[in-house]
PDB file of C-alpha atoms in Angstrom:
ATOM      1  CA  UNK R 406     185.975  54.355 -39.243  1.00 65.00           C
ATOM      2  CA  UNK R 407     185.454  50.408 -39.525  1.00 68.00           C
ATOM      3  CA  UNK R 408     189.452  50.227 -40.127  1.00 62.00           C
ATOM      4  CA  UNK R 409     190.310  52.134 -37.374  1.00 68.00           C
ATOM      5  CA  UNK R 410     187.820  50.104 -34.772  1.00 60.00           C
ATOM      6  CA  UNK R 411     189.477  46.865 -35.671  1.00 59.00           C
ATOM      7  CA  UNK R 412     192.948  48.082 -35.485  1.00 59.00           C
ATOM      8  CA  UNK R 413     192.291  49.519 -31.976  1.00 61.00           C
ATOM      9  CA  UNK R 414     190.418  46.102 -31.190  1.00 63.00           C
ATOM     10  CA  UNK R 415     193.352  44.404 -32.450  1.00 63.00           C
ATOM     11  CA  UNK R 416     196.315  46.712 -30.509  1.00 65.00           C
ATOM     12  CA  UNK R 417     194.367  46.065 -27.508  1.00 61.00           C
ATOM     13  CA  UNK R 418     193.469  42.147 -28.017  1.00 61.00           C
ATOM     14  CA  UNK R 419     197.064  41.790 -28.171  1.00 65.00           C
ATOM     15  CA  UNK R 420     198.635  43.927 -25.227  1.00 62.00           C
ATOM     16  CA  UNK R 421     195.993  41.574 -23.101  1.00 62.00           C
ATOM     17  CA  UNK R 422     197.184  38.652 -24.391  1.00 64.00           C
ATOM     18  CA  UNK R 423     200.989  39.898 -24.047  1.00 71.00           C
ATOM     19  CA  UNK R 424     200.156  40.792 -20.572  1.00 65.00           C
ATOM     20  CA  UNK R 425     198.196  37.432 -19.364  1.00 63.00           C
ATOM     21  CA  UNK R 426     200.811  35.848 -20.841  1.00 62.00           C
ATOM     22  CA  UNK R 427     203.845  37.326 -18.179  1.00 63.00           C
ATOM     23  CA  UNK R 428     200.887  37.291 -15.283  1.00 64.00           C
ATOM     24  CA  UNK R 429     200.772  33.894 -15.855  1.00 56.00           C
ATOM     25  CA  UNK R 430     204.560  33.016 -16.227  1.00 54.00           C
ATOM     26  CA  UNK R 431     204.962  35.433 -12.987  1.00 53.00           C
ATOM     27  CA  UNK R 432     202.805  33.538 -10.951  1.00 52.00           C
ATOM     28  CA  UNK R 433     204.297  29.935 -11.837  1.00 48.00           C
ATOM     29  CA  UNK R 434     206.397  27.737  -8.853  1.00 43.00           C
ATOM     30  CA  UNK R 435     209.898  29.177  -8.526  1.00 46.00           C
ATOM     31  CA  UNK R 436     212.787  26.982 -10.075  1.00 41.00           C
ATOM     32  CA  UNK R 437     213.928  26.453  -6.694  1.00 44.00           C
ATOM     33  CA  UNK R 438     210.600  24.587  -5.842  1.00 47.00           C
ATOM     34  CA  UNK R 439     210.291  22.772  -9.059  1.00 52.00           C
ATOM     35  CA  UNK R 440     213.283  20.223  -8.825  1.00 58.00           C
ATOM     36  CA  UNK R 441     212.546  19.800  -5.139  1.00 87.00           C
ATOM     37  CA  UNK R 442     213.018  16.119  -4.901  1.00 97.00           C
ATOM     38  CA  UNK R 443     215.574  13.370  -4.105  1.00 98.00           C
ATOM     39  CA  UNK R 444     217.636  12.018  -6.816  1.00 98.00           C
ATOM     40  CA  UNK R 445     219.972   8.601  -6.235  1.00 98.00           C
ATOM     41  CA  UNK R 446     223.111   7.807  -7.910  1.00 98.00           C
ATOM     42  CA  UNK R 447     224.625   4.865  -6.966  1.00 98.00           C
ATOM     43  CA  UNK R 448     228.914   4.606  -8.441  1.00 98.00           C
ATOM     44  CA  UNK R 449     230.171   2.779  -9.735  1.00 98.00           C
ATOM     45  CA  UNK R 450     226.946   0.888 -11.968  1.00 98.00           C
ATOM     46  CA  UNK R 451     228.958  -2.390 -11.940  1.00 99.00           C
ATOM     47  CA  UNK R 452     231.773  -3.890 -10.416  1.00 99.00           C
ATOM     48  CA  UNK R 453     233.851  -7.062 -11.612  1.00 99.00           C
ATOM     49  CA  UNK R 454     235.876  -9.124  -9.024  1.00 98.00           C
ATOM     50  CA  UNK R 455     237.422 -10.618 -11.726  1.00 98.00           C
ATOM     51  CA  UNK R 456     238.837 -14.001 -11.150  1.00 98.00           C
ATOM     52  CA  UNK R 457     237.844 -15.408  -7.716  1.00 96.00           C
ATOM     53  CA  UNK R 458     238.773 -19.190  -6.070  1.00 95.00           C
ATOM     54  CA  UNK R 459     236.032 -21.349  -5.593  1.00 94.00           C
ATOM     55  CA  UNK R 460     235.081 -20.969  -1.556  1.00 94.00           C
ATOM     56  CA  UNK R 461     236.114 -17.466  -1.243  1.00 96.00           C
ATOM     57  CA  UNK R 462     234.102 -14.293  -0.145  1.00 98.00           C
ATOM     58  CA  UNK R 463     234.561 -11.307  -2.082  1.00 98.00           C
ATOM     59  CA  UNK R 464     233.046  -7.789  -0.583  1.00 99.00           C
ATOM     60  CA  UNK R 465     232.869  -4.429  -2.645  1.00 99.00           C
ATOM     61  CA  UNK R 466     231.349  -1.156  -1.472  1.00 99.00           C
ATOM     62  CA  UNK R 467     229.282   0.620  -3.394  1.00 99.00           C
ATOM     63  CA  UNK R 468     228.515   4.435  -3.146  1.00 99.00           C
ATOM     64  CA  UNK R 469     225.064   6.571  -2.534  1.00 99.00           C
ATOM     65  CA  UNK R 470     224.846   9.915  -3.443  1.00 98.00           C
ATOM     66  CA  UNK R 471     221.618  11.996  -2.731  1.00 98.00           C
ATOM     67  CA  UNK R 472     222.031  14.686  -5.619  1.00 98.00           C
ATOM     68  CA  UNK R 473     218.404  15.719  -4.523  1.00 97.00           C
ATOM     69  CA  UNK R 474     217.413  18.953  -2.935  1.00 97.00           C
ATOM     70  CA  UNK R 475     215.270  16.507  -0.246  1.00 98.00           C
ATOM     71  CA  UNK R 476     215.998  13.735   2.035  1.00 98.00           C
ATOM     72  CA  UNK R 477     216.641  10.408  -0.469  1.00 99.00           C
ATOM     73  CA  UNK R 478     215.240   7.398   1.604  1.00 99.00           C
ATOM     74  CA  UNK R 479     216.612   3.770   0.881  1.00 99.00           C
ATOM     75  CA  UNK R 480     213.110   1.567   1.440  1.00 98.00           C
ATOM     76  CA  UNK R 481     214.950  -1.303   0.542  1.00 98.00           C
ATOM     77  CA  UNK R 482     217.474  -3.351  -0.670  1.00 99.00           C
ATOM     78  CA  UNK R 483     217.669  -6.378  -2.026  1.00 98.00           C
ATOM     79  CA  UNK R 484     219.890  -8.970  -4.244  1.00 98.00           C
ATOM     80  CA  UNK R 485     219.108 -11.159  -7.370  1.00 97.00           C
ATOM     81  CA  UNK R 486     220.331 -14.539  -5.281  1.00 94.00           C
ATOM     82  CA  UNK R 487     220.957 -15.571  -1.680  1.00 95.00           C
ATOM     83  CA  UNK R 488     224.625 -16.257  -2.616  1.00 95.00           C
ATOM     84  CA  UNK R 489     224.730 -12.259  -2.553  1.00 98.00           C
ATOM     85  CA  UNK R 490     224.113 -10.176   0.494  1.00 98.00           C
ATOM     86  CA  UNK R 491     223.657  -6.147   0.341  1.00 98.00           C
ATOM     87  CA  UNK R 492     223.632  -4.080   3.921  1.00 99.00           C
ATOM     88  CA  UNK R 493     223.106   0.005   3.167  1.00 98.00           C
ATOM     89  CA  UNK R 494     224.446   1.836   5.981  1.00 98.00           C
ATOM     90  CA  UNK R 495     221.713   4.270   6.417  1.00 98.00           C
ATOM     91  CA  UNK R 496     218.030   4.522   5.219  1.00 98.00           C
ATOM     92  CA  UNK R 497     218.267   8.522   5.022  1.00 98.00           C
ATOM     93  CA  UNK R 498     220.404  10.532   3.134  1.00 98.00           C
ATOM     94  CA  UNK R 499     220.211  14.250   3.147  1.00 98.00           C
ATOM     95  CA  UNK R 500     220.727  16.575   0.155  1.00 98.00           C
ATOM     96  CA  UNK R 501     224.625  16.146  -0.999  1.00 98.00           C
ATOM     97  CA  UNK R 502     224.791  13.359   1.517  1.00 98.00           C
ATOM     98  CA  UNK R 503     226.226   9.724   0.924  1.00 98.00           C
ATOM     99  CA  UNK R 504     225.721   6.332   2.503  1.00 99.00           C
ATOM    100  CA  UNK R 505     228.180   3.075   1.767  1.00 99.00           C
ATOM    101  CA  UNK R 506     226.465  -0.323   0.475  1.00 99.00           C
ATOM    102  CA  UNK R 507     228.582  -3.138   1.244  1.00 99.00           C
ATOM    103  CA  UNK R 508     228.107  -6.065  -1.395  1.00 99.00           C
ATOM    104  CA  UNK R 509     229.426  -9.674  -0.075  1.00 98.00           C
ATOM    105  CA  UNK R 510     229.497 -12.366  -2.422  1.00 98.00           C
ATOM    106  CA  UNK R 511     230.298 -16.120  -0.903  1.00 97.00           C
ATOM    107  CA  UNK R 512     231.561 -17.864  -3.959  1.00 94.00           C
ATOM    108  CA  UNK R 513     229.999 -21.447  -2.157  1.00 92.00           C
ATOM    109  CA  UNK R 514     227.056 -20.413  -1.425  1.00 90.00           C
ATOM    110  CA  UNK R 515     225.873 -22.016  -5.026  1.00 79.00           C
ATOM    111  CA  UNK R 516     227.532 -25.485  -4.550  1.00 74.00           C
ATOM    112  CA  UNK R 517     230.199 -26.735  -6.505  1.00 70.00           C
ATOM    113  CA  UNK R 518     227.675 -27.141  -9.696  1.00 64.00           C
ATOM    114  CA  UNK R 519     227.733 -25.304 -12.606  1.00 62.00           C
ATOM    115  CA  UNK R 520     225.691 -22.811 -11.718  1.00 72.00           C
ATOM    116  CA  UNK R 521     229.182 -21.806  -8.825  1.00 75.00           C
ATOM    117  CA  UNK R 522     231.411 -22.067 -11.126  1.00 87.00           C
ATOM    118  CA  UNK R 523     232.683 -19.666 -14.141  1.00 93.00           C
ATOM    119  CA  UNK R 524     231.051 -16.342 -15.217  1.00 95.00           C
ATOM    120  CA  UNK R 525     228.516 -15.017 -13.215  1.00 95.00           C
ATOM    121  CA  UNK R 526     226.386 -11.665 -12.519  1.00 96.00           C
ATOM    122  CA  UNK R 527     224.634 -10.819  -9.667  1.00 97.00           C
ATOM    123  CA  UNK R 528     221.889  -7.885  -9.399  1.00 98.00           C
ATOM    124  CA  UNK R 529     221.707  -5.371  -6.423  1.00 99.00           C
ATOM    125  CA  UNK R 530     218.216  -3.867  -6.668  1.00 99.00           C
ATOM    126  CA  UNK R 531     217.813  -0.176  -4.342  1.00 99.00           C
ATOM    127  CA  UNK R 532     214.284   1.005  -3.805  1.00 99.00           C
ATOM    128  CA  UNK R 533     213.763   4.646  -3.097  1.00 99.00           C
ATOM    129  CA  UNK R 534     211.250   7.478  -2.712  1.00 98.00           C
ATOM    130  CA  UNK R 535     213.491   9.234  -5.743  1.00 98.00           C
ATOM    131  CA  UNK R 536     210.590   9.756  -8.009  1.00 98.00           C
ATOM    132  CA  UNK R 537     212.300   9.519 -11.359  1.00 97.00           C
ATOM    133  CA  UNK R 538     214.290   6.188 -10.283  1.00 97.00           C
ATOM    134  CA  UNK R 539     212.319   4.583  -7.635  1.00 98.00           C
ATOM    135  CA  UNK R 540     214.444   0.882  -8.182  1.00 98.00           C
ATOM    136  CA  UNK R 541     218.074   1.340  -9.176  1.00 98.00           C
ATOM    137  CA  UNK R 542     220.130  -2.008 -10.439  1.00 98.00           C
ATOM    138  CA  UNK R 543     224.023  -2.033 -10.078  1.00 98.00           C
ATOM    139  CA  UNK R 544     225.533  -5.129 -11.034  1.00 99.00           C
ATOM    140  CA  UNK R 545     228.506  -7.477  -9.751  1.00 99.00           C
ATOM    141  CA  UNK R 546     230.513  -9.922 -11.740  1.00 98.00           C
ATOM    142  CA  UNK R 547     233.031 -12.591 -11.687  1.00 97.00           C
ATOM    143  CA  UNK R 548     234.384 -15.355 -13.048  1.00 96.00           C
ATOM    144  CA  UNK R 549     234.743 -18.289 -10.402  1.00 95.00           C
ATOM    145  CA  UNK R 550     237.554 -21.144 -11.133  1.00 93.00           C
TER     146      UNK R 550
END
């Protein structure tokens, strides 16, 4: 009689626990709702100019992709020197959307010194409300004779 208690208790501890199990799952945010957030990606990482004269201004345009199911917003961006300037072209990109950052680089904007001249890397830093990658870096280089 004891036997057949316990199996019965256990039969029946288990179907509960079977069924709070799938209540539980059931009730849980749908996938749809669970990635619901802007994601950046910014192509290409880098970019090199290669060789550039001394004096010259070299411009490269970066792109923005909101791969997001919300609105990515650009809070700010900002470069690693003042010899590097960085304009987005919007602040709000919508899921599967793009924006353009244009990159100019004014070779004599560090004098003739050698800190102008020969290999150098600048940073472009883009702040978001992405929540996984608030501050993205892509980097510039070149080589200035």
């Amino acid at each position: 009689m004891k036997f057949k208690f316990f199996l019965l208790f256990a039969v029946a501890l288990g179907l509960l626990a079977i069924f709070g199990y799938f209540q539980a799952v059931g009730r849980g945010t749908p996938p749809d709702q669970k990635t619901s957030k802007p994601k950046i990606v910014v192509e290409p990482e880098q970019w090199d100019f290669g060789e550039i004269e001394y004096g010259k201004i070299a411009e490269y345009t970066f792109k923005v992709r909101n791969t997001g199911s919300e609105t990515l917003e650009i809070k700010r961006v900002a470069t690693s020197c003042a010899c590097t300037s960085a304009k987005i072209d919007k602040e709000k990109i919508g899921p599967g959307g793009t924006a353009e950052i244009l990159v100019t680089y004014d070779t004599a904007a560090m004098g003739r010194g050698s800190h102008g001249k020969g290999k150098q890397e600048r940073i472009i830093y883009v702040k978001s409300n992405d929540p996984e990658n608030p501050q993205v870096q892509v980097k510039i280089y070149a080589n200035i004779y």
